[in-house]
Amino acid sequence: MNIIKKNWLVSSLFVAVLLFVLAGCMAGGSSEETAEKSSEKAKDSGSSAELEDKVVVYSPHGSDILSEFEKQFEAEYDVDMQFLDMGSQEILDRVRSEKNNPQADVWWGAPQVNFDKAKEESLLAKYKPSYADALPDMYHDEDWMWSGTSITPEVILYNTKEISPEEAPKDWDDLLDPKWKDEIIIRYPLASGTMRTIFSSMIYRTYQETQSPEAGYEWLQKLDENTKEYAANPEIMYNQVAKGVGSLSVWNMPDTVMLAKEKGYPFDYVIPESGTPVLTEGIALVKGAPHPKAAKAFYEFVNTKEAAKLLAEKYYRIPTREDIESLPDWITETDIKPMDIDWTLFQEKSQEWMEHWDTKIKNTEKDKSQQ
């Protein structure tokens, strides 16, 4: 009787253990799968407890955007976001100078050519974001050293109080008309990725056929003759055009729309008829970033669907993500003719072209960036 009772207890325990194991597998899968899912959940949650206490961001996006995302990110993650607002070329130069002792975690905002150059110099860290499937191949680096956040068409900006839509230049070559002498205010190109792209594009237009930059250099020489001054930063350029010190500039479309709608600047723009360079603005992690976990959290945070829509509606950024719905009409109804550019060649030659402009073409008396 004792033996039977003992065998019955053993069998019962075996069945109970078996049922418990089966129940666990049905509820949560294998122990390996459960651990993997838990790990993914922890990674996706990006809880403040897992992150460093701060993140340092270099960006040319301006204090309005940076301050807003600073507040939102700090509220969400309880992580101190510190930013440095400067031109995209200045960021590249700074990240390059800090290569052996990185100070920044995230580089948020620059044309793709700047990021490609940084990739060549091993300044960036690989990161494939969670929304990667929503990005077309043309809007991210093939090795995920950077990914696109928005596209930026370049335009001719004009003061609507000084120039009517009918009078405004319709294409790039119209800017060389002598009637615009001393009417053009330009952001100093060497510190600006946007201006480097515009100037290099003017050279590239003929270079792609002749393999010589000379015609492009002549074009920039004529533009220099019509230019009143080279402003040290975008804000000075905006103010000079708004006040009528000069009535024209060349800049990007989103900023021009934003300045008119949000700040009341008397600005409008023309998309050049022959085509315009369309930049992919991006984001990247700095190699050797001192706060890598917080950096990834910030990278993801500023590129959610909600953030992309906010940037489109409030800050006039055209998102690269294809899964953003109900975008403003100025984005969905704008007809943009992109210039066909070999960006690899463009990147190879741009530095040489800009150095030539700076040393051989630019009228130094007009260069306010050095004063």
C-alpha positions as a LaTeX table, in Angstrom:
\begin{tabular}{lrrr}
\hline
Residue & $x$ (\AA) & $y$ (\AA) & $z$ (\AA) \\
\hline
Met1 & 0.00 & 0.00 & 0.00 \\
Asn2 & 2.85 & 2.41 & 0.81 \\
Ile3 & 4.59 & 1.55 & $-2.46$ \\
Ile4 & 1.42 & 2.22 & $-4.45$ \\
Lys5 & 0.87 & 5.50 & $-2.61$ \\
Lys6 & 4.46 & 6.52 & $-3.23$ \\
Asn7 & 4.28 & 5.73 & $-6.94$ \\
Trp8 & 1.03 & 7.68 & $-7.19$ \\
Leu9 & 2.62 & 10.75 & $-5.59$ \\
Val10 & 5.64 & 10.58 & $-7.94$ \\
Ser11 & 3.37 & 10.29 & $-10.97$ \\
Ser12 & 1.26 & 13.21 & $-9.81$ \\
Leu13 & 4.30 & 15.39 & $-9.31$ \\
Phe14 & 5.62 & 14.46 & $-12.75$ \\
Val15 & 2.31 & 15.37 & $-14.39$ \\
Ala16 & 2.15 & 18.65 & $-12.48$ \\
Val17 & 5.67 & 19.62 & $-13.52$ \\
Leu18 & 4.92 & 18.64 & $-17.14$ \\
Leu19 & 1.74 & 20.73 & $-17.18$ \\
Phe20 & 3.60 & 23.69 & $-15.67$ \\
Val21 & 6.34 & 23.52 & $-18.34$ \\
Leu22 & 3.77 & 23.18 & $-21.14$ \\
Ala23 & 1.81 & 26.11 & $-19.79$ \\
Gly24 & 4.94 & 28.22 & $-19.70$ \\
Cys25 & 5.82 & 27.34 & $-23.28$ \\
Met26 & 2.30 & 28.07 & $-24.51$ \\
Ala27 & 2.20 & 31.40 & $-22.70$ \\
Gly28 & 5.64 & 32.75 & $-23.48$ \\
Gly29 & 7.43 & 30.36 & $-25.83$ \\
Ser30 & 10.80 & 28.81 & $-25.10$ \\
Ser31 & 13.06 & 30.27 & $-22.46$ \\
Glu32 & 15.39 & 31.53 & $-25.22$ \\
Glu33 & 12.50 & 33.19 & $-27.07$ \\
Thr34 & 11.23 & 34.74 & $-23.86$ \\
Ala35 & 14.66 & 36.11 & $-23.04$ \\
Glu36 & 15.02 & 37.49 & $-26.56$ \\
Lys37 & 11.62 & 39.20 & $-26.42$ \\
Ser38 & 12.39 & 40.61 & $-23.01$ \\
Ser39 & 15.65 & 41.96 & $-24.31$ \\
Glu40 & 13.92 & 43.52 & $-27.33$ \\
Lys41 & 11.26 & 45.05 & $-25.10$ \\
Ala42 & 13.90 & 46.55 & $-22.85$ \\
Lys43 & 15.78 & 47.87 & $-25.86$ \\
Asp44 & 12.64 & 49.38 & $-27.40$ \\
Ser45 & 11.42 & 50.93 & $-24.19$ \\
Gly46 & 14.53 & 53.09 & $-23.85$ \\
Ser47 & 13.68 & 53.70 & $-20.23$ \\
Ser48 & 15.59 & 56.46 & $-18.48$ \\
Ala49 & 17.10 & 53.98 & $-16.05$ \\
Glu50 & 19.03 & 52.37 & $-18.93$ \\
Leu51 & 20.33 & 55.60 & $-20.41$ \\
Glu52 & 23.18 & 57.93 & $-19.56$ \\
Asp53 & 22.27 & 61.17 & $-17.81$ \\
Lys54 & 22.78 & 63.39 & $-20.87$ \\
Val55 & 23.09 & 63.49 & $-24.65$ \\
Val56 & 25.05 & 66.07 & $-26.67$ \\
Val57 & 23.66 & 67.02 & $-30.08$ \\
Tyr58 & 25.35 & 69.03 & $-32.83$ \\
Ser59 & 22.80 & 70.48 & $-35.24$ \\
Pro60 & 22.17 & 73.29 & $-37.73$ \\
His61 & 18.39 & 73.13 & $-37.20$ \\
Gly62 & 18.22 & 76.37 & $-35.21$ \\
Ser63 & 17.22 & 77.18 & $-31.66$ \\
Asp64 & 13.46 & 76.91 & $-32.24$ \\
Ile65 & 13.49 & 73.27 & $-33.30$ \\
Leu66 & 16.29 & 72.28 & $-30.96$ \\
Ser67 & 14.69 & 73.91 & $-27.92$ \\
Glu68 & 11.34 & 72.25 & $-28.59$ \\
Phe69 & 12.84 & 68.79 & $-28.95$ \\
Glu70 & 15.03 & 69.43 & $-25.93$ \\
Lys71 & 11.91 & 69.95 & $-23.79$ \\
Gln72 & 10.09 & 66.96 & $-25.26$ \\
Phe73 & 13.02 & 64.58 & $-25.02$ \\
Glu74 & 13.91 & 65.59 & $-21.47$ \\
Ala75 & 10.29 & 65.18 & $-20.38$ \\
Glu76 & 10.07 & 61.74 & $-21.98$ \\
Tyr77 & 13.41 & 60.32 & $-20.84$ \\
Asp78 & 14.61 & 62.50 & $-17.97$ \\
Val79 & 17.90 & 62.86 & $-19.85$ \\
Asp80 & 19.64 & 66.23 & $-20.17$ \\
Met81 & 19.84 & 67.18 & $-23.85$ \\
Gln82 & 22.60 & 69.65 & $-24.61$ \\
Phe83 & 22.88 & 71.07 & $-28.11$ \\
Leu84 & 25.26 & 73.18 & $-30.12$ \\
Asp85 & 23.65 & 75.07 & $-33.00$ \\
Met86 & 26.00 & 75.74 & $-35.95$ \\
Gly87 & 26.34 & 75.21 & $-39.70$ \\
Ser88 & 26.55 & 71.68 & $-41.03$ \\
Gln89 & 30.03 & 72.23 & $-42.48$ \\
Glu90 & 31.15 & 73.64 & $-39.15$ \\
Ile91 & 29.83 & 70.49 & $-37.49$ \\
Leu92 & 31.83 & 68.28 & $-39.83$ \\
Asp93 & 34.96 & 70.28 & $-39.09$ \\
Arg94 & 34.33 & 70.11 & $-35.36$ \\
Val95 & 33.57 & 66.37 & $-35.29$ \\
Arg96 & 36.72 & 65.86 & $-37.35$ \\
Ser97 & 38.81 & 67.87 & $-34.89$ \\
Glu98 & 37.33 & 65.91 & $-31.97$ \\
Lys99 & 37.89 & 62.50 & $-33.55$ \\
Asn100 & 40.30 & 61.34 & $-30.86$ \\
Asn101 & 38.15 & 62.71 & $-28.06$ \\
Pro102 & 34.50 & 62.87 & $-29.22$ \\
Gln103 & 32.33 & 65.41 & $-27.44$ \\
Ala104 & 29.10 & 64.96 & $-29.41$ \\
Asp105 & 26.78 & 61.96 & $-29.39$ \\
Val106 & 24.43 & 62.81 & $-32.25$ \\
Trp107 & 24.84 & 64.82 & $-35.42$ \\
Trp108 & 21.30 & 65.87 & $-36.35$ \\
Gly109 & 20.97 & 67.69 & $-39.66$ \\
Ala110 & 23.26 & 68.03 & $-42.67$ \\
Pro111 & 23.16 & 67.27 & $-46.38$ \\
Gln112 & 24.04 & 63.72 & $-47.36$ \\
Val113 & 27.36 & 64.84 & $-48.85$ \\
Asn114 & 28.54 & 65.96 & $-45.41$ \\
Phe115 & 27.63 & 62.63 & $-43.86$ \\
Asp116 & 29.25 & 60.72 & $-46.72$ \\
Lys117 & 32.44 & 62.67 & $-46.12$ \\
Ala118 & 32.25 & 61.91 & $-42.40$ \\
Lys119 & 31.73 & 58.24 & $-43.21$ \\
Glu120 & 34.86 & 58.23 & $-45.37$ \\
Glu121 & 36.83 & 59.61 & $-42.44$ \\
Ser122 & 35.40 & 57.03 & $-39.99$ \\
Leu123 & 33.69 & 59.68 & $-37.90$ \\
Leu124 & 30.29 & 57.95 & $-37.68$ \\
Ala125 & 28.90 & 54.86 & $-35.97$ \\
Lys126 & 26.60 & 52.37 & $-37.68$ \\
Tyr127 & 22.98 & 52.35 & $-36.55$ \\
Lys128 & 19.93 & 50.89 & $-38.30$ \\
Pro129 & 16.84 & 52.54 & $-36.80$ \\
Ser130 & 13.60 & 50.78 & $-35.93$ \\
Tyr131 & 11.77 & 52.59 & $-38.78$ \\
Ala132 & 14.26 & 51.46 & $-41.44$ \\
Asp133 & 11.60 & 49.75 & $-43.55$ \\
Ala134 & 9.82 & 53.10 & $-44.04$ \\
Leu135 & 12.90 & 54.66 & $-45.68$ \\
Pro136 & 13.53 & 54.24 & $-49.42$ \\
Asp137 & 17.07 & 53.15 & $-50.26$ \\
Met138 & 17.93 & 56.57 & $-51.65$ \\
Tyr139 & 17.29 & 58.11 & $-48.24$ \\
His140 & 19.87 & 56.24 & $-46.17$ \\
Asp141 & 23.48 & 55.16 & $-46.34$ \\
Glu142 & 23.90 & 51.62 & $-47.62$ \\
Asp143 & 25.80 & 50.71 & $-44.44$ \\
Trp144 & 23.43 & 52.69 & $-42.18$ \\
Met145 & 26.09 & 55.16 & $-41.12$ \\
Trp146 & 23.39 & 57.82 & $-41.54$ \\
Ser147 & 19.73 & 57.91 & $-42.43$ \\
Gly148 & 17.64 & 60.61 & $-44.06$ \\
Thr149 & 15.19 & 62.65 & $-42.02$ \\
Ser150 & 13.92 & 65.11 & $-44.63$ \\
Ile151 & 14.48 & 66.33 & $-48.17$ \\
Thr152 & 15.39 & 69.92 & $-48.90$ \\
Pro153 & 14.90 & 71.54 & $-52.31$ \\
Glu154 & 16.98 & 74.66 & $-52.91$ \\
Val155 & 15.27 & 77.83 & $-54.15$ \\
Ile156 & 15.66 & 81.49 & $-55.02$ \\
Leu157 & 14.41 & 83.53 & $-52.06$ \\
Tyr158 & 13.11 & 87.08 & $-52.55$ \\
Asn159 & 11.66 & 89.95 & $-50.53$ \\
Thr160 & 8.01 & 90.36 & $-51.56$ \\
Lys161 & 8.01 & 94.03 & $-50.54$ \\
Glu162 & 10.82 & 94.76 & $-52.94$ \\
Ile163 & 10.12 & 92.32 & $-55.78$ \\
Ser164 & 6.82 & 91.12 & $-57.27$ \\
Pro165 & 6.28 & 87.48 & $-58.29$ \\
Glu166 & 6.38 & 88.57 & $-61.93$ \\
Glu167 & 9.73 & 90.35 & $-61.48$ \\
Ala168 & 11.39 & 87.62 & $-59.42$ \\
Pro169 & 14.14 & 85.56 & $-61.11$ \\
Lys170 & 12.71 & 82.37 & $-62.57$ \\
Asp171 & 15.94 & 80.42 & $-62.92$ \\
Trp172 & 19.52 & 80.35 & $-61.67$ \\
Asp173 & 20.95 & 82.25 & $-64.64$ \\
Asp174 & 18.52 & 85.11 & $-64.05$ \\
Leu175 & 20.48 & 85.97 & $-60.91$ \\
Leu176 & 23.35 & 87.13 & $-63.12$ \\
Asp177 & 21.29 & 89.91 & $-64.68$ \\
Pro178 & 23.05 & 93.25 & $-63.95$ \\
Lys179 & 19.77 & 94.64 & $-62.59$ \\
Trp180 & 20.33 & 92.54 & $-59.46$ \\
Lys181 & 23.71 & 94.10 & $-58.66$ \\
Asp182 & 24.02 & 94.66 & $-54.88$ \\
Glu183 & 20.61 & 93.05 & $-54.37$ \\
Ile184 & 21.86 & 89.60 & $-53.39$ \\
Ile185 & 22.71 & 88.61 & $-49.80$ \\
Ile186 & 24.31 & 85.19 & $-49.46$ \\
Arg187 & 25.08 & 83.06 & $-46.44$ \\
Tyr188 & 28.87 & 82.55 & $-46.35$ \\
Pro189 & 29.15 & 79.24 & $-48.27$ \\
Leu190 & 32.13 & 77.56 & $-46.64$ \\
Ala191 & 30.33 & 77.29 & $-43.30$ \\
Ser192 & 27.05 & 76.10 & $-44.79$ \\
Gly193 & 26.20 & 72.72 & $-46.30$ \\
Thr194 & 23.21 & 74.27 & $-48.05$ \\
Met195 & 25.27 & 76.97 & $-49.74$ \\
Arg196 & 28.10 & 74.60 & $-50.64$ \\
Thr197 & 25.52 & 72.43 & $-52.36$ \\
Ile198 & 24.01 & 75.33 & $-54.31$ \\
Phe199 & 27.39 & 76.72 & $-55.39$ \\
Ser200 & 28.77 & 73.29 & $-56.28$ \\
Ser201 & 25.60 & 72.55 & $-58.26$ \\
Met202 & 26.16 & 75.63 & $-60.38$ \\
Ile203 & 29.60 & 74.27 & $-61.28$ \\
Tyr204 & 28.35 & 70.72 & $-61.74$ \\
Arg205 & 25.76 & 71.78 & $-64.34$ \\
Thr206 & 28.48 & 72.23 & $-66.97$ \\
Tyr207 & 31.16 & 70.03 & $-65.40$ \\
Gln208 & 29.15 & 66.86 & $-66.05$ \\
Glu209 & 29.51 & 67.49 & $-69.80$ \\
Thr210 & 32.85 & 69.29 & $-70.12$ \\
Gln211 & 34.76 & 67.74 & $-67.20$ \\
Ser212 & 35.97 & 71.27 & $-66.50$ \\
Pro213 & 34.83 & 73.62 & $-63.72$ \\
Glu214 & 35.78 & 76.79 & $-65.62$ \\
Ala215 & 32.28 & 77.65 & $-66.87$ \\
Gly216 & 30.98 & 77.16 & $-63.35$ \\
Tyr217 & 33.71 & 79.39 & $-61.94$ \\
Glu218 & 32.73 & 82.09 & $-64.43$ \\
Trp219 & 29.11 & 81.78 & $-63.31$ \\
Leu220 & 30.10 & 82.22 & $-59.66$ \\
Gln221 & 32.28 & 85.19 & $-60.59$ \\
Lys222 & 29.28 & 86.92 & $-62.16$ \\
Leu223 & 27.16 & 86.07 & $-59.11$ \\
Asp224 & 29.83 & 87.55 & $-56.86$ \\
Glu225 & 29.64 & 90.79 & $-58.86$ \\
Asn226 & 25.91 & 91.01 & $-58.09$ \\
Thr227 & 26.33 & 89.99 & $-54.44$ \\
Lys228 & 26.21 & 92.76 & $-51.84$ \\
Glu229 & 27.58 & 90.70 & $-48.95$ \\
Tyr230 & 28.28 & 87.22 & $-47.60$ \\
Ala231 & 26.52 & 86.96 & $-44.23$ \\
Ala232 & 28.23 & 85.23 & $-41.32$ \\
Asn233 & 25.16 & 83.14 & $-40.41$ \\
Pro234 & 21.60 & 82.47 & $-41.64$ \\
Glu235 & 19.94 & 84.86 & $-39.17$ \\
Ile236 & 21.96 & 87.79 & $-40.47$ \\
Met237 & 21.13 & 86.83 & $-44.04$ \\
Tyr238 & 17.40 & 86.64 & $-43.20$ \\
Asn239 & 17.45 & 90.03 & $-41.50$ \\
Gln240 & 19.37 & 91.73 & $-44.29$ \\
Val241 & 16.94 & 90.49 & $-46.93$ \\
Ala242 & 13.89 & 91.24 & $-44.75$ \\
Lys243 & 15.08 & 94.82 & $-44.14$ \\
Gly244 & 15.72 & 95.37 & $-47.83$ \\
Val245 & 19.49 & 95.72 & $-47.53$ \\
Gly246 & 19.35 & 93.20 & $-50.33$ \\
Ser247 & 16.21 & 91.78 & $-51.93$ \\
Leu248 & 17.39 & 88.33 & $-53.04$ \\
Ser249 & 19.16 & 85.25 & $-51.78$ \\
Val250 & 19.49 & 81.56 & $-52.54$ \\
Trp251 & 18.48 & 79.22 & $-49.76$ \\
Asn252 & 16.32 & 76.19 & $-49.04$ \\
Met253 & 12.58 & 75.95 & $-49.55$ \\
Pro254 & 11.45 & 74.71 & $-46.08$ \\
Asp255 & 13.21 & 77.51 & $-44.19$ \\
Thr256 & 11.86 & 80.10 & $-46.61$ \\
Val257 & 8.27 & 78.89 & $-46.11$ \\
Met258 & 8.71 & 78.76 & $-42.34$ \\
Leu259 & 10.16 & 82.26 & $-42.07$ \\
Ala260 & 7.25 & 83.69 & $-44.05$ \\
Lys261 & 4.48 & 81.84 & $-42.21$ \\
Glu262 & 5.83 & 81.69 & $-38.67$ \\
Lys263 & 7.92 & 84.84 & $-38.35$ \\
Gly264 & 6.12 & 87.10 & $-40.81$ \\
Tyr265 & 9.19 & 87.75 & $-42.96$ \\
Pro266 & 8.26 & 89.21 & $-46.38$ \\
Phe267 & 9.65 & 86.14 & $-48.14$ \\
Asp268 & 8.56 & 84.01 & $-51.05$ \\
Tyr269 & 10.50 & 81.67 & $-53.29$ \\
Val270 & 10.93 & 80.41 & $-56.82$ \\
Ile271 & 11.84 & 76.82 & $-57.65$ \\
Pro272 & 14.24 & 77.23 & $-60.59$ \\
Glu273 & 12.69 & 76.10 & $-63.86$ \\
Ser274 & 15.76 & 74.18 & $-65.06$ \\
Gly275 & 15.88 & 72.07 & $-61.91$ \\
Thr276 & 17.29 & 72.36 & $-58.43$ \\
Pro277 & 19.50 & 70.29 & $-56.15$ \\
Val278 & 17.38 & 68.36 & $-53.67$ \\
Leu279 & 19.31 & 67.45 & $-50.56$ \\
Thr280 & 18.65 & 64.59 & $-48.23$ \\
Glu281 & 19.04 & 65.89 & $-44.69$ \\
Gly282 & 20.12 & 63.23 & $-42.24$ \\
Ile283 & 21.06 & 62.12 & $-38.78$ \\
Ala284 & 23.97 & 60.05 & $-37.50$ \\
Leu285 & 25.64 & 58.78 & $-34.36$ \\
Val286 & 29.15 & 60.04 & $-33.71$ \\
Lys287 & 31.74 & 57.29 & $-33.48$ \\
Gly288 & 32.99 & 56.92 & $-29.93$ \\
Ala289 & 30.05 & 58.92 & $-28.56$ \\
Pro290 & 30.36 & 59.33 & $-24.78$ \\
His291 & 26.65 & 58.63 & $-24.26$ \\
Pro292 & 25.77 & 55.92 & $-26.83$ \\
Lys293 & 22.52 & 54.66 & $-25.27$ \\
Ala294 & 21.05 & 58.12 & $-24.86$ \\
Ala295 & 22.23 & 58.90 & $-28.39$ \\
Lys296 & 20.22 & 56.02 & $-29.86$ \\
Ala297 & 17.18 & 57.00 & $-27.83$ \\
Phe298 & 17.40 & 60.56 & $-29.17$ \\
Tyr299 & 17.95 & 59.32 & $-32.74$ \\
Glu300 & 14.74 & 57.30 & $-32.53$ \\
Phe301 & 12.80 & 60.01 & $-30.67$ \\
Val302 & 13.27 & 62.75 & $-33.27$ \\
Asn303 & 12.28 & 60.42 & $-36.10$ \\
Thr304 & 9.03 & 58.91 & $-34.87$ \\
Lys305 & 5.89 & 59.39 & $-36.99$ \\
Glu306 & 4.71 & 61.99 & $-34.50$ \\
Ala307 & 8.01 & 63.89 & $-34.68$ \\
Ala308 & 8.08 & 63.76 & $-38.50$ \\
Lys309 & 4.56 & 65.15 & $-38.69$ \\
Leu310 & 5.36 & 67.87 & $-36.14$ \\
Leu311 & 8.44 & 68.86 & $-38.11$ \\
Ala312 & 6.37 & 69.00 & $-41.31$ \\
Glu313 & 3.47 & 70.99 & $-39.87$ \\
Lys314 & 5.31 & 73.35 & $-37.56$ \\
Tyr315 & 8.82 & 73.54 & $-38.97$ \\
Tyr316 & 8.22 & 72.89 & $-42.66$ \\
Arg317 & 10.39 & 69.82 & $-43.08$ \\
Ile318 & 9.55 & 67.35 & $-45.86$ \\
Pro319 & 9.90 & 63.86 & $-44.33$ \\
Thr320 & 11.77 & 60.97 & $-45.92$ \\
Arg321 & 9.61 & 58.38 & $-44.18$ \\
Glu322 & 6.94 & 57.03 & $-46.52$ \\
Asp323 & 4.48 & 56.16 & $-43.78$ \\
Ile324 & 3.56 & 59.71 & $-42.70$ \\
Glu325 & $-0.05$ & 60.58 & $-43.47$ \\
Ser326 & $-1.98$ & 63.87 & $-43.84$ \\
Leu327 & 0.97 & 66.11 & $-44.62$ \\
Pro328 & 0.46 & 69.83 & $-45.31$ \\
Asp329 & $-0.64$ & 70.92 & $-48.79$ \\
Trp330 & 2.55 & 72.89 & $-49.41$ \\
Ile331 & 4.38 & 69.55 & $-49.35$ \\
Thr332 & 1.92 & 67.36 & $-51.24$ \\
Glu333 & 1.09 & 69.95 & $-53.90$ \\
Thr334 & 4.58 & 71.35 & $-54.61$ \\
Asp335 & 6.05 & 70.51 & $-58.01$ \\
Ile336 & 9.79 & 70.05 & $-57.61$ \\
Lys337 & 12.15 & 69.26 & $-60.48$ \\
Pro338 & 15.24 & 67.65 & $-58.95$ \\
Met339 & 18.58 & 68.27 & $-60.62$ \\
Asp340 & 20.21 & 65.04 & $-61.77$ \\
Ile341 & 23.41 & 64.86 & $-59.74$ \\
Asp342 & 26.11 & 62.24 & $-59.37$ \\
Trp343 & 26.50 & 62.73 & $-55.63$ \\
Thr344 & 29.68 & 60.64 & $-55.44$ \\
Leu345 & 31.42 & 62.87 & $-57.99$ \\
Phe346 & 29.81 & 65.89 & $-56.41$ \\
Gln347 & 31.31 & 64.96 & $-53.07$ \\
Glu348 & 34.75 & 64.32 & $-54.55$ \\
Lys349 & 34.94 & 67.71 & $-56.23$ \\
Ser350 & 33.00 & 70.00 & $-53.92$ \\
Gln351 & 35.88 & 70.83 & $-51.55$ \\
Glu352 & 38.20 & 71.71 & $-54.42$ \\
Trp353 & 35.55 & 73.89 & $-56.06$ \\
Met354 & 34.70 & 75.73 & $-52.86$ \\
Glu355 & 38.36 & 76.41 & $-52.04$ \\
His356 & 38.78 & 77.88 & $-55.52$ \\
Trp357 & 35.76 & 80.12 & $-54.97$ \\
Asp358 & 37.06 & 81.25 & $-51.58$ \\
Thr359 & 40.58 & 82.07 & $-52.75$ \\
Lys360 & 40.11 & 83.06 & $-56.41$ \\
Ile361 & 36.57 & 84.38 & $-56.85$ \\
Lys362 & 35.13 & 85.80 & $-53.63$ \\
Asn363 & 35.39 & 89.54 & $-53.13$ \\
Thr364 & 36.89 & 89.64 & $-49.64$ \\
Glu365 & 35.41 & 93.07 & $-48.94$ \\
Lys366 & 31.95 & 91.50 & $-49.13$ \\
Asp367 & 32.84 & 88.69 & $-46.71$ \\
Lys368 & 31.16 & 89.70 & $-43.43$ \\
Ser369 & 31.91 & 86.32 & $-41.86$ \\
Gln370 & 35.48 & 87.45 & $-41.23$ \\
Gln371 & 34.55 & 90.82 & $-39.74$ \\
\hline
\end{tabular}
